[in-house]
Amino acid sequence: MIVPYYRSINRAFTLLLGDTFELLPQFNFKFDMVFADPPYFLSNGGISIQSGKVVCVNKGDWDKGMSQEEINDFNLKWISLCRDKLKDNGTIWISGTYHNIFSVANALTLLGFKILNVITWAKTNPPPNISCRYFTYSTEFIIWARKMVKVPHYYNYKLMKAINGDKQMTDVWRLPAIAPWEKTCGKHPTQKPLGLLCRIILASTKPDAWVLDPFAGSSTTGIAANLIGRRYLGIEKEHEFAEMSRQRRQEIDNLKNFGEYRSKIKDIVIAESLEPTLFASEDPPLGYLPF
């Protein structure tokens, strides 16, 4: 029987400690959306600059480089497991760089997904290129795909247009990296900003939807989901990051923190003013996860 590492009091946030490949096959439950930030396989001794200092970019054993064949097999396996956990009208978002995103796109196609968009996240504050031998890396890519080619997906076009100044939102998003207030419990080496995840979840789910993250990290996906009235299951292999996730989720049990975090994310402010009924209550219905 699966025992959660942590579950919030209102059951809107559940975190499992373990290997995605072992845990996903152990239960039957269908999610409305998946967000995944899988390994980019970049921890090969490279360097970068953070806060004006030269630092090693190795993130851990989970991110060490593999052969292209091994990377392709890895992506096919985990995406296939996630596909089994998606509702027929569900969608999946997967982030990456040029190092892994082409393999991801190929796996999605082989598994029968329909790719809807490839979002380019243009970072407004990227680290400099210290070698000065090529263009500065300032983007990541996020593929959005639906499970079934002929089953319609949900997209909140009206809200995305409003967030974009009453113009159709394009597939290029200019958003900053994480802010200091998002690192009060520590920082995951590949942590995504809450603003990015809130936009993704607002665009493709309705209130009370279930969101799965098979590589939870510090659970930015789960924090974003709960801030906007969605429910979350995350799976994280590293105890250090699972504990960071727990602490981050407990922060927003404090209603002052909950309100302050929401007020700092522009998309939430606009969404709430446009559609006051968009969000679920602060205490969503009890979950029905089989554990």
PDB file of C-alpha atoms in Angstrom:
ATOM      1  CA  MET A   1       0.000   0.000   0.000  1.00  0.00           C
ATOM      2  CA  ILE A   2       1.261   3.478  -0.879  1.00  0.00           C
ATOM      3  CA  VAL A   3       1.766   5.775   2.109  1.00  0.00           C
ATOM      4  CA  PRO A   4       2.054   9.507   1.277  1.00  0.00           C
ATOM      5  CA  TYR A   5       5.171  11.300   2.466  1.00  0.00           C
ATOM      6  CA  TYR A   6       3.004  14.353   3.107  1.00  0.00           C
ATOM      7  CA  ARG A   7      -0.620  15.320   2.615  1.00  0.00           C
ATOM      8  CA  SER A   8      -2.127  18.718   3.361  1.00  0.00           C
ATOM      9  CA  ILE A   9      -4.979  18.940   5.850  1.00  0.00           C
ATOM     10  CA  ASN A  10      -7.509  19.693   3.105  1.00  0.00           C
ATOM     11  CA  ARG A  11      -6.158  16.817   0.961  1.00  0.00           C
ATOM     12  CA  ALA A  12      -5.552  19.155  -1.978  1.00  0.00           C
ATOM     13  CA  PHE A  13      -1.815  18.384  -1.929  1.00  0.00           C
ATOM     14  CA  THR A  14      -0.358  14.891  -1.756  1.00  0.00           C
ATOM     15  CA  LEU A  15       3.329  14.068  -2.104  1.00  0.00           C
ATOM     16  CA  LEU A  16       4.834  10.614  -2.577  1.00  0.00           C
ATOM     17  CA  LEU A  17       8.484   9.869  -1.852  1.00  0.00           C
ATOM     18  CA  GLY A  18       9.920   7.374  -4.306  1.00  0.00           C
ATOM     19  CA  ASP A  19      10.628   6.522  -7.913  1.00  0.00           C
ATOM     20  CA  THR A  20       8.018   7.561 -10.479  1.00  0.00           C
ATOM     21  CA  PHE A  21       8.673   4.405 -12.494  1.00  0.00           C
ATOM     22  CA  GLU A  22       7.806   2.259  -9.464  1.00  0.00           C
ATOM     23  CA  LEU A  23       4.934   4.271  -7.986  1.00  0.00           C
ATOM     24  CA  LEU A  24       2.805   5.236 -11.005  1.00  0.00           C
ATOM     25  CA  PRO A  25       1.930   1.629 -11.935  1.00  0.00           C
ATOM     26  CA  GLN A  26       0.726   0.933  -8.369  1.00  0.00           C
ATOM     27  CA  PHE A  27      -2.536   2.883  -8.470  1.00  0.00           C
ATOM     28  CA  ASN A  28      -5.431   3.674 -10.785  1.00  0.00           C
ATOM     29  CA  PHE A  29      -6.442   7.310 -10.961  1.00  0.00           C
ATOM     30  CA  LYS A  30      -6.999   9.685 -13.868  1.00  0.00           C
ATOM     31  CA  PHE A  31      -5.688  13.255 -13.850  1.00  0.00           C
ATOM     32  CA  ASP A  32      -6.841  16.308 -15.775  1.00  0.00           C
ATOM     33  CA  MET A  33      -3.328  17.578 -16.431  1.00  0.00           C
ATOM     34  CA  VAL A  34       0.304  16.543 -16.096  1.00  0.00           C
ATOM     35  CA  PHE A  35       3.221  18.915 -15.740  1.00  0.00           C
ATOM     36  CA  ALA A  36       6.676  17.389 -15.901  1.00  0.00           C
ATOM     37  CA  ASP A  37      10.121  18.912 -15.581  1.00  0.00           C
ATOM     38  CA  PRO A  38      12.201  15.790 -16.275  1.00  0.00           C
ATOM     39  CA  PRO A  39      16.008  15.608 -16.090  1.00  0.00           C
ATOM     40  CA  TYR A  40      17.791  17.530 -18.849  1.00  0.00           C
ATOM     41  CA  PHE A  41      20.912  15.328 -18.427  1.00  0.00           C
ATOM     42  CA  LEU A  42      23.238  18.323 -18.110  1.00  0.00           C
ATOM     43  CA  SER A  43      25.267  17.488 -14.978  1.00  0.00           C
ATOM     44  CA  ASN A  44      28.549  16.824 -16.744  1.00  0.00           C
ATOM     45  CA  GLY A  45      30.927  19.231 -14.995  1.00  0.00           C
ATOM     46  CA  GLY A  46      29.827  22.472 -16.678  1.00  0.00           C
ATOM     47  CA  ILE A  47      29.946  25.931 -15.087  1.00  0.00           C
ATOM     48  CA  SER A  48      27.710  28.983 -15.017  1.00  0.00           C
ATOM     49  CA  ILE A  49      27.297  32.251 -13.110  1.00  0.00           C
ATOM     50  CA  GLN A  50      24.889  32.766 -10.237  1.00  0.00           C
ATOM     51  CA  SER A  51      24.730  35.979  -8.228  1.00  0.00           C
ATOM     52  CA  GLY A  52      27.964  37.112  -9.836  1.00  0.00           C
ATOM     53  CA  LYS A  53      29.892  33.944  -8.918  1.00  0.00           C
ATOM     54  CA  VAL A  54      31.164  31.117 -11.100  1.00  0.00           C
ATOM     55  CA  VAL A  55      29.436  27.892  -9.976  1.00  0.00           C
ATOM     56  CA  CYS A  56      29.318  24.279 -11.096  1.00  0.00           C
ATOM     57  CA  VAL A  57      26.027  23.378 -12.754  1.00  0.00           C
ATOM     58  CA  ASN A  58      26.013  19.737 -11.623  1.00  0.00           C
ATOM     59  CA  LYS A  59      22.640  19.138 -10.002  1.00  0.00           C
ATOM     60  CA  GLY A  60      22.889  15.541  -8.827  1.00  0.00           C
ATOM     61  CA  ASP A  61      23.118  11.968  -9.983  1.00  0.00           C
ATOM     62  CA  TRP A  62      19.555  12.176 -11.289  1.00  0.00           C
ATOM     63  CA  ASP A  63      20.701  14.696 -13.943  1.00  0.00           C
ATOM     64  CA  LYS A  64      23.917  13.045 -15.160  1.00  0.00           C
ATOM     65  CA  GLY A  65      24.299  12.650 -18.892  1.00  0.00           C
ATOM     66  CA  MET A  66      23.285   9.466 -20.719  1.00  0.00           C
ATOM     67  CA  SER A  67      23.576   8.241 -24.283  1.00  0.00           C
ATOM     68  CA  GLN A  68      20.933   9.423 -26.727  1.00  0.00           C
ATOM     69  CA  GLU A  69      19.461   5.931 -26.861  1.00  0.00           C
ATOM     70  CA  GLU A  70      19.174   5.855 -23.054  1.00  0.00           C
ATOM     71  CA  ILE A  71      17.563   9.305 -23.014  1.00  0.00           C
ATOM     72  CA  ASN A  72      15.017   8.236 -25.634  1.00  0.00           C
ATOM     73  CA  ASP A  73      14.152   5.081 -23.685  1.00  0.00           C
ATOM     74  CA  PHE A  74      13.825   7.075 -20.452  1.00  0.00           C
ATOM     75  CA  ASN A  75      11.418   9.586 -22.016  1.00  0.00           C
ATOM     76  CA  LEU A  76       9.305   6.931 -23.708  1.00  0.00           C
ATOM     77  CA  LYS A  77       8.922   5.039 -20.450  1.00  0.00           C
ATOM     78  CA  TRP A  78       7.877   7.858 -18.139  1.00  0.00           C
ATOM     79  CA  ILE A  79       5.630   9.570 -20.702  1.00  0.00           C
ATOM     80  CA  SER A  80       3.887   6.252 -21.362  1.00  0.00           C
ATOM     81  CA  LEU A  81       3.245   5.837 -17.623  1.00  0.00           C
ATOM     82  CA  CYS A  82       1.834   9.366 -17.404  1.00  0.00           C
ATOM     83  CA  ARG A  83      -0.373   8.795 -20.446  1.00  0.00           C
ATOM     84  CA  ASP A  84      -2.040   5.921 -18.613  1.00  0.00           C
ATOM     85  CA  LYS A  85      -2.869   8.318 -15.784  1.00  0.00           C
ATOM     86  CA  LEU A  86      -4.414  11.046 -17.965  1.00  0.00           C
ATOM     87  CA  LYS A  87      -8.120  11.419 -18.678  1.00  0.00           C
ATOM     88  CA  ASP A  88      -8.946  11.109 -22.370  1.00  0.00           C
ATOM     89  CA  ASN A  89      -9.435  14.898 -22.604  1.00  0.00           C
ATOM     90  CA  GLY A  90      -6.359  15.604 -20.497  1.00  0.00           C
ATOM     91  CA  THR A  91      -3.191  17.412 -21.507  1.00  0.00           C
ATOM     92  CA  ILE A  92       0.484  17.198 -20.613  1.00  0.00           C
ATOM     93  CA  TRP A  93       3.097  19.952 -20.365  1.00  0.00           C
ATOM     94  CA  ILE A  94       6.795  19.041 -20.474  1.00  0.00           C
ATOM     95  CA  SER A  95       9.658  21.488 -20.042  1.00  0.00           C
ATOM     96  CA  GLY A  96      13.158  21.183 -21.420  1.00  0.00           C
ATOM     97  CA  THR A  97      16.042  22.659 -23.367  1.00  0.00           C
ATOM     98  CA  TYR A  98      17.496  21.616 -26.702  1.00  0.00           C
ATOM     99  CA  HIS A  99      19.334  18.864 -24.824  1.00  0.00           C
ATOM    100  CA  ASN A 100      16.180  16.794 -24.248  1.00  0.00           C
ATOM    101  CA  ILE A 101      13.147  18.469 -25.787  1.00  0.00           C
ATOM    102  CA  PHE A 102      13.486  16.832 -29.230  1.00  0.00           C
ATOM    103  CA  SER A 103      13.558  13.405 -27.614  1.00  0.00           C
ATOM    104  CA  VAL A 104      10.454  14.349 -25.611  1.00  0.00           C
ATOM    105  CA  ALA A 105       8.616  15.527 -28.732  1.00  0.00           C
ATOM    106  CA  ASN A 106       9.469  12.296 -30.535  1.00  0.00           C
ATOM    107  CA  ALA A 107       8.218  10.207 -27.595  1.00  0.00           C
ATOM    108  CA  LEU A 108       4.933  12.129 -27.480  1.00  0.00           C
ATOM    109  CA  THR A 109       4.379  11.512 -31.179  1.00  0.00           C
ATOM    110  CA  LEU A 110       5.201   7.818 -30.931  1.00  0.00           C
ATOM    111  CA  LEU A 111       2.764   7.429 -28.026  1.00  0.00           C
ATOM    112  CA  GLY A 112      -0.167   8.998 -29.885  1.00  0.00           C
ATOM    113  CA  PHE A 113      -0.304  12.465 -28.331  1.00  0.00           C
ATOM    114  CA  LYS A 114      -1.266  15.519 -30.386  1.00  0.00           C
ATOM    115  CA  ILE A 115       1.225  18.343 -29.859  1.00  0.00           C
ATOM    116  CA  LEU A 116      -0.690  21.608 -29.440  1.00  0.00           C
ATOM    117  CA  ASN A 117       2.060  24.159 -28.856  1.00  0.00           C
ATOM    118  CA  VAL A 118       5.733  24.492 -28.089  1.00  0.00           C
ATOM    119  CA  ILE A 119       5.980  27.399 -25.674  1.00  0.00           C
ATOM    120  CA  THR A 120       9.220  29.369 -25.649  1.00  0.00           C
ATOM    121  CA  TRP A 121       9.877  30.705 -22.160  1.00  0.00           C
ATOM    122  CA  ALA A 122      12.105  33.728 -22.737  1.00  0.00           C
ATOM    123  CA  LYS A 123      13.743  34.479 -19.400  1.00  0.00           C
ATOM    124  CA  THR A 124      14.009  38.183 -18.629  1.00  0.00           C
ATOM    125  CA  ASN A 125      17.012  37.635 -16.325  1.00  0.00           C
ATOM    126  CA  PRO A 126      19.176  34.819 -17.773  1.00  0.00           C
ATOM    127  CA  PRO A 127      22.704  34.104 -16.495  1.00  0.00           C
ATOM    128  CA  PRO A 128      25.511  35.434 -18.745  1.00  0.00           C
ATOM    129  CA  ASN A 129      27.489  33.288 -21.156  1.00  0.00           C
ATOM    130  CA  ILE A 130      30.955  33.203 -19.587  1.00  0.00           C
ATOM    131  CA  SER A 131      32.716  31.566 -22.550  1.00  0.00           C
ATOM    132  CA  CYS A 132      31.688  34.339 -24.980  1.00  0.00           C
ATOM    133  CA  ARG A 133      31.837  31.797 -27.807  1.00  0.00           C
ATOM    134  CA  TYR A 134      28.126  31.474 -28.560  1.00  0.00           C
ATOM    135  CA  PHE A 135      24.785  33.181 -27.908  1.00  0.00           C
ATOM    136  CA  THR A 136      23.611  33.429 -24.306  1.00  0.00           C
ATOM    137  CA  TYR A 137      21.140  30.711 -23.296  1.00  0.00           C
ATOM    138  CA  SER A 138      17.986  32.545 -22.285  1.00  0.00           C
ATOM    139  CA  THR A 139      15.106  30.233 -23.141  1.00  0.00           C
ATOM    140  CA  GLU A 140      13.493  26.967 -22.213  1.00  0.00           C
ATOM    141  CA  PHE A 141      10.806  25.148 -24.139  1.00  0.00           C
ATOM    142  CA  ILE A 142       7.544  23.710 -22.836  1.00  0.00           C
ATOM    143  CA  ILE A 143       5.621  21.298 -25.032  1.00  0.00           C
ATOM    144  CA  TRP A 144       1.855  21.214 -24.565  1.00  0.00           C
ATOM    145  CA  ALA A 145       0.116  18.117 -25.923  1.00  0.00           C
ATOM    146  CA  ARG A 146      -3.217  16.402 -25.507  1.00  0.00           C
ATOM    147  CA  LYS A 147      -3.657  12.701 -24.935  1.00  0.00           C
ATOM    148  CA  MET A 148      -6.046  11.903 -27.765  1.00  0.00           C
ATOM    149  CA  VAL A 149      -5.800  13.265 -31.299  1.00  0.00           C
ATOM    150  CA  LYS A 150      -9.587  13.497 -31.741  1.00  0.00           C
ATOM    151  CA  VAL A 151     -10.750  14.254 -28.183  1.00  0.00           C
ATOM    152  CA  PRO A 152     -11.036  18.021 -27.514  1.00  0.00           C
ATOM    153  CA  HIS A 153      -8.966  19.538 -24.720  1.00  0.00           C
ATOM    154  CA  TYR A 154      -9.730  22.463 -22.392  1.00  0.00           C
ATOM    155  CA  TYR A 155      -8.154  25.864 -23.089  1.00  0.00           C
ATOM    156  CA  ASN A 156      -9.190  29.073 -21.310  1.00  0.00           C
ATOM    157  CA  TYR A 157      -8.711  31.327 -24.327  1.00  0.00           C
ATOM    158  CA  LYS A 158     -10.610  34.250 -22.811  1.00  0.00           C
ATOM    159  CA  LEU A 159      -8.425  34.357 -19.710  1.00  0.00           C
ATOM    160  CA  MET A 160      -5.140  34.022 -21.587  1.00  0.00           C
ATOM    161  CA  LYS A 161      -6.194  36.875 -23.878  1.00  0.00           C
ATOM    162  CA  ALA A 162      -7.035  39.068 -20.876  1.00  0.00           C
ATOM    163  CA  ILE A 163      -3.680  38.311 -19.235  1.00  0.00           C
ATOM    164  CA  ASN A 164      -2.004  39.368 -22.487  1.00  0.00           C
ATOM    165  CA  GLY A 165      -3.583  42.834 -22.596  1.00  0.00           C
ATOM    166  CA  ASP A 166      -6.679  41.761 -24.559  1.00  0.00           C
ATOM    167  CA  LYS A 167      -4.544  40.329 -27.374  1.00  0.00           C
ATOM    168  CA  GLN A 168      -4.239  36.679 -28.322  1.00  0.00           C
ATOM    169  CA  MET A 169      -1.476  35.138 -26.240  1.00  0.00           C
ATOM    170  CA  THR A 170       1.390  33.871 -28.371  1.00  0.00           C
ATOM    171  CA  ASP A 171       3.667  30.904 -27.757  1.00  0.00           C
ATOM    172  CA  VAL A 172       6.488  33.158 -26.536  1.00  0.00           C
ATOM    173  CA  TRP A 173       6.227  33.983 -22.825  1.00  0.00           C
ATOM    174  CA  ARG A 174       8.552  36.602 -21.346  1.00  0.00           C
ATOM    175  CA  LEU A 175       8.717  35.758 -17.661  1.00  0.00           C
ATOM    176  CA  PRO A 176      11.467  36.092 -15.026  1.00  0.00           C
ATOM    177  CA  ALA A 177      13.108  33.228 -13.178  1.00  0.00           C
ATOM    178  CA  ILE A 178      12.201  32.582  -9.540  1.00  0.00           C
ATOM    179  CA  ALA A 179      12.004  35.528  -7.146  1.00  0.00           C
ATOM    180  CA  PRO A 180      13.593  35.662  -3.655  1.00  0.00           C
ATOM    181  CA  TRP A 181      10.206  35.177  -1.947  1.00  0.00           C
ATOM    182  CA  GLU A 182       9.910  31.790  -3.695  1.00  0.00           C
ATOM    183  CA  LYS A 183      13.064  30.504  -2.006  1.00  0.00           C
ATOM    184  CA  THR A 184      12.184  30.893   1.683  1.00  0.00           C
ATOM    185  CA  CYS A 185      12.497  27.130   2.230  1.00  0.00           C
ATOM    186  CA  GLY A 186      15.584  26.727   0.060  1.00  0.00           C
ATOM    187  CA  LYS A 187      16.050  26.460  -3.700  1.00  0.00           C
ATOM    188  CA  HIS A 188      15.830  23.454  -5.953  1.00  0.00           C
ATOM    189  CA  PRO A 189      18.521  23.557  -8.685  1.00  0.00           C
ATOM    190  CA  THR A 190      15.940  23.467 -11.488  1.00  0.00           C
ATOM    191  CA  GLN A 191      13.106  25.270  -9.699  1.00  0.00           C
ATOM    192  CA  LYS A 192      10.518  26.915 -11.946  1.00  0.00           C
ATOM    193  CA  PRO A 193       8.797  30.209 -11.058  1.00  0.00           C
ATOM    194  CA  LEU A 194       5.301  30.074  -9.620  1.00  0.00           C
ATOM    195  CA  GLY A 195       4.106  32.553 -12.233  1.00  0.00           C
ATOM    196  CA  LEU A 196       5.004  30.134 -15.024  1.00  0.00           C
ATOM    197  CA  LEU A 197       3.156  27.201 -13.440  1.00  0.00           C
ATOM    198  CA  CYS A 198       0.117  29.291 -12.556  1.00  0.00           C
ATOM    199  CA  ARG A 199      -0.233  30.340 -16.190  1.00  0.00           C
ATOM    200  CA  ILE A 200       0.056  26.759 -17.408  1.00  0.00           C
ATOM    201  CA  ILE A 201      -2.529  25.462 -14.940  1.00  0.00           C
ATOM    202  CA  LEU A 202      -4.940  28.363 -15.468  1.00  0.00           C
ATOM    203  CA  ALA A 203      -4.751  27.881 -19.226  1.00  0.00           C
ATOM    204  CA  SER A 204      -5.569  24.193 -19.280  1.00  0.00           C
ATOM    205  CA  THR A 205      -7.650  23.221 -16.230  1.00  0.00           C
ATOM    206  CA  LYS A 206     -10.874  24.082 -14.478  1.00  0.00           C
ATOM    207  CA  PRO A 207     -11.309  24.592 -10.704  1.00  0.00           C
ATOM    208  CA  ASP A 208     -10.815  21.452  -8.590  1.00  0.00           C
ATOM    209  CA  ALA A 209      -8.919  19.722 -11.413  1.00  0.00           C
ATOM    210  CA  TRP A 210      -6.301  17.117 -10.511  1.00  0.00           C
ATOM    211  CA  VAL A 211      -2.698  17.839 -11.549  1.00  0.00           C
ATOM    212  CA  LEU A 212       0.086  15.234 -11.593  1.00  0.00           C
ATOM    213  CA  ASP A 213       3.811  16.010 -11.425  1.00  0.00           C
ATOM    214  CA  PRO A 214       6.004  12.889 -11.773  1.00  0.00           C
ATOM    215  CA  PHE A 215       9.248  14.787 -11.033  1.00  0.00           C
ATOM    216  CA  ALA A 216       8.023  17.079  -8.276  1.00  0.00           C
ATOM    217  CA  GLY A 217      11.281  18.661  -7.130  1.00  0.00           C
ATOM    218  CA  SER A 218      10.269  21.325  -4.614  1.00  0.00           C
ATOM    219  CA  SER A 219       6.615  21.045  -5.753  1.00  0.00           C
ATOM    220  CA  THR A 220       6.220  24.404  -7.461  1.00  0.00           C
ATOM    221  CA  THR A 221       3.483  22.708  -9.510  1.00  0.00           C
ATOM    222  CA  GLY A 222       1.611  21.774  -6.351  1.00  0.00           C
ATOM    223  CA  ILE A 223       1.958  25.188  -4.710  1.00  0.00           C
ATOM    224  CA  ALA A 224       0.701  26.876  -7.887  1.00  0.00           C
ATOM    225  CA  ALA A 225      -2.170  24.396  -8.191  1.00  0.00           C
ATOM    226  CA  ASN A 226      -3.327  24.990  -4.616  1.00  0.00           C
ATOM    227  CA  LEU A 227      -3.037  28.779  -4.945  1.00  0.00           C
ATOM    228  CA  ILE A 228      -5.629  28.637  -7.728  1.00  0.00           C
ATOM    229  CA  GLY A 229      -7.952  25.958  -6.378  1.00  0.00           C
ATOM    230  CA  ARG A 230      -6.633  22.828  -8.083  1.00  0.00           C
ATOM    231  CA  ARG A 231      -5.567  19.542  -6.491  1.00  0.00           C
ATOM    232  CA  TYR A 232      -2.165  17.934  -6.785  1.00  0.00           C
ATOM    233  CA  LEU A 233      -0.224  14.710  -6.619  1.00  0.00           C
ATOM    234  CA  GLY A 234       3.556  14.931  -6.803  1.00  0.00           C
ATOM    235  CA  ILE A 235       6.211  12.218  -6.842  1.00  0.00           C
ATOM    236  CA  GLU A 236       9.753  13.021  -5.746  1.00  0.00           C
ATOM    237  CA  LYS A 237      12.696  10.653  -5.438  1.00  0.00           C
ATOM    238  CA  GLU A 238      15.033  12.796  -3.306  1.00  0.00           C
ATOM    239  CA  HIS A 239      14.196  13.133   0.397  1.00  0.00           C
ATOM    240  CA  GLU A 240      15.799  16.590   0.583  1.00  0.00           C
ATOM    241  CA  PHE A 241      13.434  17.988  -2.026  1.00  0.00           C
ATOM    242  CA  ALA A 242      10.392  16.161  -0.657  1.00  0.00           C
ATOM    243  CA  GLU A 243      11.025  17.852   2.678  1.00  0.00           C
ATOM    244  CA  MET A 244      11.415  21.209   0.939  1.00  0.00           C
ATOM    245  CA  SER A 245       8.050  20.580  -0.742  1.00  0.00           C
ATOM    246  CA  ARG A 246       6.390  19.866   2.581  1.00  0.00           C
ATOM    247  CA  GLN A 247       7.729  23.074   4.095  1.00  0.00           C
ATOM    248  CA  ARG A 248       6.665  25.138   1.102  1.00  0.00           C
ATOM    249  CA  ARG A 249       3.128  23.747   1.195  1.00  0.00           C
ATOM    250  CA  GLN A 250       2.845  24.351   4.925  1.00  0.00           C
ATOM    251  CA  GLU A 251       3.772  27.998   4.333  1.00  0.00           C
ATOM    252  CA  ILE A 252       0.510  28.608   2.494  1.00  0.00           C
ATOM    253  CA  ASP A 253      -1.541  27.045   5.282  1.00  0.00           C
ATOM    254  CA  ASN A 254      -0.953  30.492   6.778  1.00  0.00           C
ATOM    255  CA  LEU A 255      -3.718  32.580   5.199  1.00  0.00           C
ATOM    256  CA  LYS A 256      -1.526  35.688   5.203  1.00  0.00           C
ATOM    257  CA  ASN A 257       1.120  33.911   3.148  1.00  0.00           C
ATOM    258  CA  PHE A 258      -1.574  32.410   0.925  1.00  0.00           C
ATOM    259  CA  GLY A 259      -2.964  35.853   0.132  1.00  0.00           C
ATOM    260  CA  GLU A 260       0.438  37.487  -0.298  1.00  0.00           C
ATOM    261  CA  TYR A 261       1.639  34.840  -2.733  1.00  0.00           C
ATOM    262  CA  ARG A 262      -1.495  35.152  -4.836  1.00  0.00           C
ATOM    263  CA  SER A 263      -1.150  38.944  -4.912  1.00  0.00           C
ATOM    264  CA  LYS A 264       2.412  38.691  -6.274  1.00  0.00           C
ATOM    265  CA  ILE A 265       1.394  36.640  -9.321  1.00  0.00           C
ATOM    266  CA  LYS A 266      -0.061  38.870 -12.030  1.00  0.00           C
ATOM    267  CA  ASP A 267      -1.976  36.110 -13.804  1.00  0.00           C
ATOM    268  CA  ILE A 268      -3.854  35.225 -10.614  1.00  0.00           C
ATOM    269  CA  VAL A 269      -4.785  38.863  -9.947  1.00  0.00           C
ATOM    270  CA  ILE A 270      -6.150  39.278 -13.477  1.00  0.00           C
ATOM    271  CA  ALA A 271      -7.914  35.921 -13.428  1.00  0.00           C
ATOM    272  CA  GLU A 272      -9.681  36.616 -10.168  1.00  0.00           C
ATOM    273  CA  SER A 273     -10.848  40.053 -11.296  1.00  0.00           C
ATOM    274  CA  LEU A 274     -12.125  38.664 -14.584  1.00  0.00           C
ATOM    275  CA  GLU A 275     -13.725  35.471 -13.292  1.00  0.00           C
ATOM    276  CA  PRO A 276     -14.424  35.616  -9.541  1.00  0.00           C
ATOM    277  CA  THR A 277     -15.900  32.107  -9.689  1.00  0.00           C
ATOM    278  CA  LEU A 278     -12.837  30.704 -11.441  1.00  0.00           C
ATOM    279  CA  PHE A 279     -11.277  29.505  -8.224  1.00  0.00           C
ATOM    280  CA  ALA A 280     -12.422  26.775  -5.912  1.00  0.00           C
ATOM    281  CA  SER A 281     -12.825  27.479  -2.212  1.00  0.00           C
ATOM    282  CA  GLU A 282      -9.775  27.554   0.042  1.00  0.00           C
ATOM    283  CA  ASP A 283     -10.868  24.117   1.247  1.00  0.00           C
ATOM    284  CA  PRO A 284     -11.517  22.066  -1.899  1.00  0.00           C
ATOM    285  CA  PRO A 285     -13.494  18.832  -1.691  1.00  0.00           C
ATOM    286  CA  LEU A 286     -11.785  15.791  -0.259  1.00  0.00           C
ATOM    287  CA  GLY A 287      -9.598  13.996  -2.738  1.00  0.00           C
ATOM    288  CA  TYR A 288     -10.304  10.540  -4.005  1.00  0.00           C
ATOM    289  CA  LEU A 289      -6.766   9.289  -4.491  1.00  0.00           C
ATOM    290  CA  PRO A 290      -6.590   5.551  -3.686  1.00  0.00           C
ATOM    291  CA  PHE A 291      -4.205   6.083  -0.764  1.00  0.00           C
TER     292      PHE A 291
END
